[in-house]
Amino acid sequence: MAVTAPVRKPRPMTPARRRLRNNVVAYSFIAPNFIGFAVFTLGPILFAFALAFMDWDGSNEMTFAGLRNFWRLFSDDVFQTALWNTLVYTALTVPLTLVCSLLLAVLLNQKVFGRNFFRTVMFFPYVASLVAVAVVWNMIFNPAMGPFNMLLVAFGLDPAHLPGWSADKNWAMVTVILFSVWKNMGYYMVIYLAGLQGVNPELYEAAGIDGANAWDKFRHVTIPQLSATTFFVSIMLTIQCFKVFDQIYMLTQGGPGTSTLVLVYHIYNEAFISWDLGYASMVALVLFLLVLVVTVVQFRRERDA
Amino acid sequence: MKILGRKVKPARILVYAILVATAVTMLVPFVWMLSASLKLSKDVFSFPVEWFPAQPVWHNYVDIWTKVPLALFIWNTSKLTVIVTLLQLLTSSFAAYAFAKLDFKYKNALFLGYIGTIAMPWQVYMVPQFIMMREFHLNNTHLALICLQAFTAFGVFLMRQFYQSIPDELCEAARIDGMNEYQIWWKIMLPLSKPALSTLTIFTFVTTWNDFLGPMIYLTKTELKTIQIGLRMFIAQYSAEYGLIMAASVVTLIPVLVVFLALQRFFVEGIASSGLKG
C-alpha cells in the first residue's frame, strides 16, 4: 500500500537569502556571550588604555594628562619598589614551584602505594579558599606564639633570633613565596603528570639497557622529554606571579613598610584608596606590558615549534 | 634493607620519605585548623600542640552562626556561583557552536576579539570596569559580579576547541534529517560535550567561589558579602577569637572539599587537557 504523503516542496531559496539566514542564525548563537563580553570586558579594556593618559578622580571632570602619568612612574618610589618586589617574587616563586611540582609529578607517576591519596592531598591546597588558608598560615607562623617558631625553639634556636615571618620586613617576602609555592604546586604537578603520560616508555627501557640509573634517566630522558611542558608551566606561572595580589593582601597587606608591595597592590591603592584612576591605569599598563612580553615569547616559540 | 621481611631498595624508601613529608606539609595547616577550631581561644597557641583537644569546644561551631551572618555569606556565594556557572556554560557553548560549526561573516574577526583578550589580566582593566559598573549603578549588587564573570573568553575558547574535535559530518547528517541549528546544538552537541562542560563547570565554580578581589571591590554592604570577604571581615572584627576564626574557616572549606572530592576526576582531566586557566 504505497500512499505517498503530499510532499510540500520547500520554497527555493536564493543563495543571497540563504547566506543572510545563515548569518542571522550564527549571530544569534554568538550574541548572548559576545554582547556580555564586549560590554564588560572589551569596553573596559579599551577604556583602560585611554584612562592611562587622563587625570581623573572618578567624580570630577576627566582631563587629558598626556604623558604625565607615564613620567610619574620614574619619580614614584613606591611604584619602583612594587615593580622590583613583583620581579623578585616572580623570580623566586617560578623556579621553586617548578622544581617542587616536577619532583612530585615524577614520584607520583611511578607505582607507589597510595598514589591517588597523595595526588589528592598535594592538589587540595590549590582549591582551598585563600582567606581560610592564609589566616591559618599566619597563625602557624605567628612570630611570638605560632607553633612553627615554638618548634624552632624546641629544637634549640635562640628565642631572640627567631624569624619574624610576615611581621618582619626581611622575612615577609619569604613567607609569601613559601605560601604561594605550597598553595599552587599541586596544580602544576597535575600538568606535569599529564606531560609525563606523553613520554615514550621505550626511552626508559633503552636508557636502562645502556646502564643508566634513575638519576641519569631523570636527567637525560625525563627532563628533555618534558621541555615543552616545562616551558608551558613557566609561562603560566610567570603570568600568575605578575598578577599576585590575594595572598599578599591576606598575609602581609603589602608590608611591613613596602617590603611585599606588588604591582597589583599599587594599582589597587592608587585606584580605590587614592582615587587616582589615571595613574592607576598607567601602572596597570605596565602590568599589561610585562604579561605581553611573556605572551609574545610563548607565541613565537609555539609558532617556531 | 629489609622491611616486613621484604627487600626494599633504599631509593624506594627515599621516595616514600619525600612523599610523606610533602603530604604532611600540605595537610598540617588543615589539621591544625581543625584542632584549633575545637579549642578556647586562649588554648589555641598552647605548645606542644594538642592535636586532639581533651575537651573539644563544639560550641565554637554554634557561636559562629550568630556572631557573623555566615549562613548568608554562604548563600550569597552559592547563588553567585550557580548563576555564573550556568550562564557561562550556556552562553559559551552556544557561541562556541557557531565558531566551530557555522560559517558567517566576520567570524575570524570576532574570534580574534576573544583570543586577543584571553591573556589580558583582569587586574589591568578592573579599574575602568568598576567605574563603568558604578555608572550603571551596579556597584554593591551581585549582578555586577555575575556580569564580569559570566562571559569569558576562556569559556568560549575551551568549548570551541572541544566542538572542533567533533566531526562535521555529524552536523551535516542532522541537517539532512531536518534538524535546525538550535536542535543540533541542544540534541547533539551538548550531550557530546559533557567532558568539556564539566571541566568548564569546575573551573568556573572554583574561580567564582574563591574570588577575592572582585567581591572586595564591588561589595561593601555586609548583607551582600561572599564567603571570602565575609570571612575576612569576621577575622578583622574578632581578631583575637582564634577558636571562632578557625571554626568559621573550617565551615568555608567544607563545600569546596565536597565538590572537589566528588568531581576530582574531571578536575584533573580538565587541567591536563586544557591547562589554560589563568
XYZ file of C-alpha atoms in Angstrom, chain A residues 22-30 32-37 39-45 47-49 51 56-59 103-104 107-108 110-113 116-133 135-137 139-140 142 145-148 150-151 154 181-183 185-187 190-191 194 232 236 239-240 243 245-246 249-250 253 264 267-268 271-272 275 277 280-281 284-285 287-288 291 295, chain B residues 12 15-16 18-20 22-23 25-30 32-33 36 44-45 47 49 87-88 91-92 94-95 97-99 102-106 110 113-114 117 119-136 138 147-148 150-153 156 181-182 185 203 206 209-213 216-217 227-229 231-232 235 242 245-246 249 252-253 256-257 260-261 264 267-268 271-272 274-278:
206
model
C 22.864 31.551 7.966
C 24.465 34.733 9.241
C 21.454 35.610 11.353
C 21.388 32.119 12.861
C 25.105 32.225 13.606
C 24.897 35.668 15.194
C 22.010 34.541 17.361
C 24.331 31.850 18.748
C 27.115 34.284 19.443
C 24.367 36.297 24.257
C 28.014 35.733 25.081
C 29.516 38.343 22.808
C 27.339 41.211 23.995
C 28.240 40.488 27.618
C 31.870 40.026 26.673
C 30.303 45.371 27.267
C 32.030 44.029 30.358
C 35.465 43.066 29.025
C 36.321 44.610 25.648
C 34.909 48.014 26.550
C 36.761 48.330 29.858
C 40.000 47.183 28.194
C 38.801 52.390 28.397
C 41.840 51.279 30.434
C 44.264 52.278 27.687
C 42.441 56.279 31.074
C 40.524 61.574 36.845
C 39.292 61.046 40.397
C 36.116 59.297 39.294
C 33.709 62.116 40.178
C 59.606 16.312 41.526
C 56.181 15.392 42.878
C 57.441 10.487 42.076
C 53.692 10.127 41.708
C 55.506 5.668 39.448
C 53.670 2.809 41.023
C 53.616 3.873 44.643
C 51.333 2.789 47.413
C 45.752 8.658 44.416
C 45.689 9.691 48.054
C 48.986 11.540 47.653
C 47.845 13.220 44.457
C 44.640 14.411 46.116
C 46.480 15.741 49.150
C 49.022 17.656 47.059
C 46.275 19.212 44.989
C 43.888 20.186 47.766
C 45.550 23.473 48.893
C 45.067 24.760 45.357
C 41.265 24.594 45.608
C 41.021 25.583 49.278
C 39.672 29.082 49.943
C 42.532 31.511 50.157
C 41.229 33.515 53.119
C 40.869 30.415 55.263
C 44.310 29.002 54.485
C 44.660 33.046 58.164
C 45.717 29.642 59.446
C 49.120 30.082 57.812
C 48.655 31.814 62.894
C 51.051 28.897 62.454
C 52.956 33.854 64.191
C 53.438 32.248 69.706
C 52.905 30.302 66.486
C 53.623 26.564 66.631
C 56.300 26.746 63.941
C 57.804 27.239 69.086
C 59.085 24.171 67.300
C 62.183 23.369 70.955
C 54.565 27.528 46.404
C 52.668 25.494 48.996
C 49.278 26.522 47.651
C 52.390 23.407 43.323
C 49.653 20.741 43.210
C 48.117 22.415 40.190
C 48.843 17.794 37.565
C 50.054 19.466 34.361
C 49.786 14.900 32.040
C 54.273 25.987 29.248
C 51.714 30.247 33.095
C 51.955 35.399 34.368
C 50.298 34.237 37.597
C 49.272 39.250 38.879
C 47.559 40.130 44.999
C 45.185 37.991 47.086
C 46.643 41.207 50.881
C 45.760 38.412 53.290
C 48.936 43.765 53.381
C 48.511 44.926 41.586
C 47.090 49.627 41.324
C 44.533 48.806 43.993
C 42.626 53.415 42.309
C 40.453 52.504 45.242
C 41.086 57.519 43.583
C 42.322 56.488 38.356
C 46.387 53.556 38.484
C 45.662 52.720 34.840
C 48.108 48.680 35.090
C 49.560 49.314 31.657
C 51.486 45.095 34.269
C 49.967 44.548 30.850
C 52.374 39.949 30.626
C 52.865 36.017 25.943
C 62.228 3.378 47.378
C 60.632 8.208 47.533
C 58.179 7.441 50.322
C 59.688 12.648 50.333
C 56.033 11.878 49.586
C 55.055 11.519 53.223
C 55.283 16.671 51.470
C 51.847 15.287 52.240
C 53.338 19.734 54.909
C 50.247 20.039 52.745
C 47.901 18.688 55.399
C 49.259 20.073 58.672
C 47.702 23.533 58.272
C 44.284 21.935 57.759
C 45.881 22.389 62.891
C 42.916 24.488 61.769
C 42.216 24.875 66.826
C 44.899 27.683 70.563
C 48.576 28.556 70.849
C 52.645 24.354 72.961
C 50.257 21.384 70.115
C 25.364 31.483 32.360
C 28.953 30.665 31.496
C 26.432 31.247 26.571
C 29.923 29.820 25.963
C 26.174 28.469 22.412
C 28.747 30.872 20.995
C 28.965 26.132 18.418
C 28.779 28.978 15.920
C 32.549 29.462 15.931
C 28.948 27.546 11.255
C 30.204 29.867 8.559
C 29.383 33.505 8.797
C 30.640 36.983 8.086
C 33.346 38.417 10.389
C 35.019 38.214 16.208
C 38.361 39.612 19.809
C 38.132 36.688 22.212
C 41.934 39.188 25.430
C 45.922 36.660 28.052
C 44.770 40.060 29.305
C 44.891 40.079 33.107
C 41.664 41.202 34.709
C 43.707 43.422 37.027
C 44.641 45.594 34.034
C 41.058 46.647 33.368
C 39.416 46.192 36.761
C 39.526 49.939 37.423
C 37.634 51.132 34.321
C 35.315 48.152 34.677
C 34.429 49.223 38.184
C 33.837 52.830 37.085
C 31.569 51.581 34.303
C 29.593 49.375 36.645
C 29.238 52.292 39.007
C 27.825 54.365 36.148
C 25.272 51.586 35.610
C 25.665 48.149 39.687
C 28.268 40.235 34.573
C 32.016 40.361 34.962
C 29.860 35.013 33.229
C 31.140 35.943 29.769
C 34.730 34.902 29.482
C 36.975 34.342 26.505
C 34.246 30.173 24.547
C 20.963 24.547 14.133
C 19.424 25.078 17.565
C 23.292 22.246 19.408
C 36.901 25.919 36.711
C 36.278 27.282 41.875
C 33.647 30.527 44.831
C 37.201 31.597 45.680
C 37.127 35.010 44.031
C 38.541 37.616 46.366
C 39.458 40.916 44.739
C 36.226 43.087 47.746
C 35.986 45.961 45.268
C 32.139 33.939 51.988
C 35.723 35.006 51.266
C 35.339 38.666 52.117
C 35.297 35.602 56.478
C 37.875 38.348 56.176
C 38.667 37.926 61.123
C 41.201 32.326 67.322
C 38.023 32.168 63.358
C 39.247 28.630 62.817
C 37.402 28.793 58.257
C 34.019 27.735 54.497
C 36.307 24.932 53.368
C 34.917 23.200 48.357
C 36.145 19.931 49.806
C 36.398 18.722 44.906
C 36.259 15.152 46.132
C 38.145 15.325 41.293
C 39.205 18.359 37.634
C 42.437 16.590 36.958
C 43.665 20.724 33.843
C 45.580 18.076 31.999
C 43.407 22.369 28.729
C 45.906 23.577 31.280
C 44.775 27.001 30.261
C 43.042 28.708 33.079
C 44.971 31.681 34.377
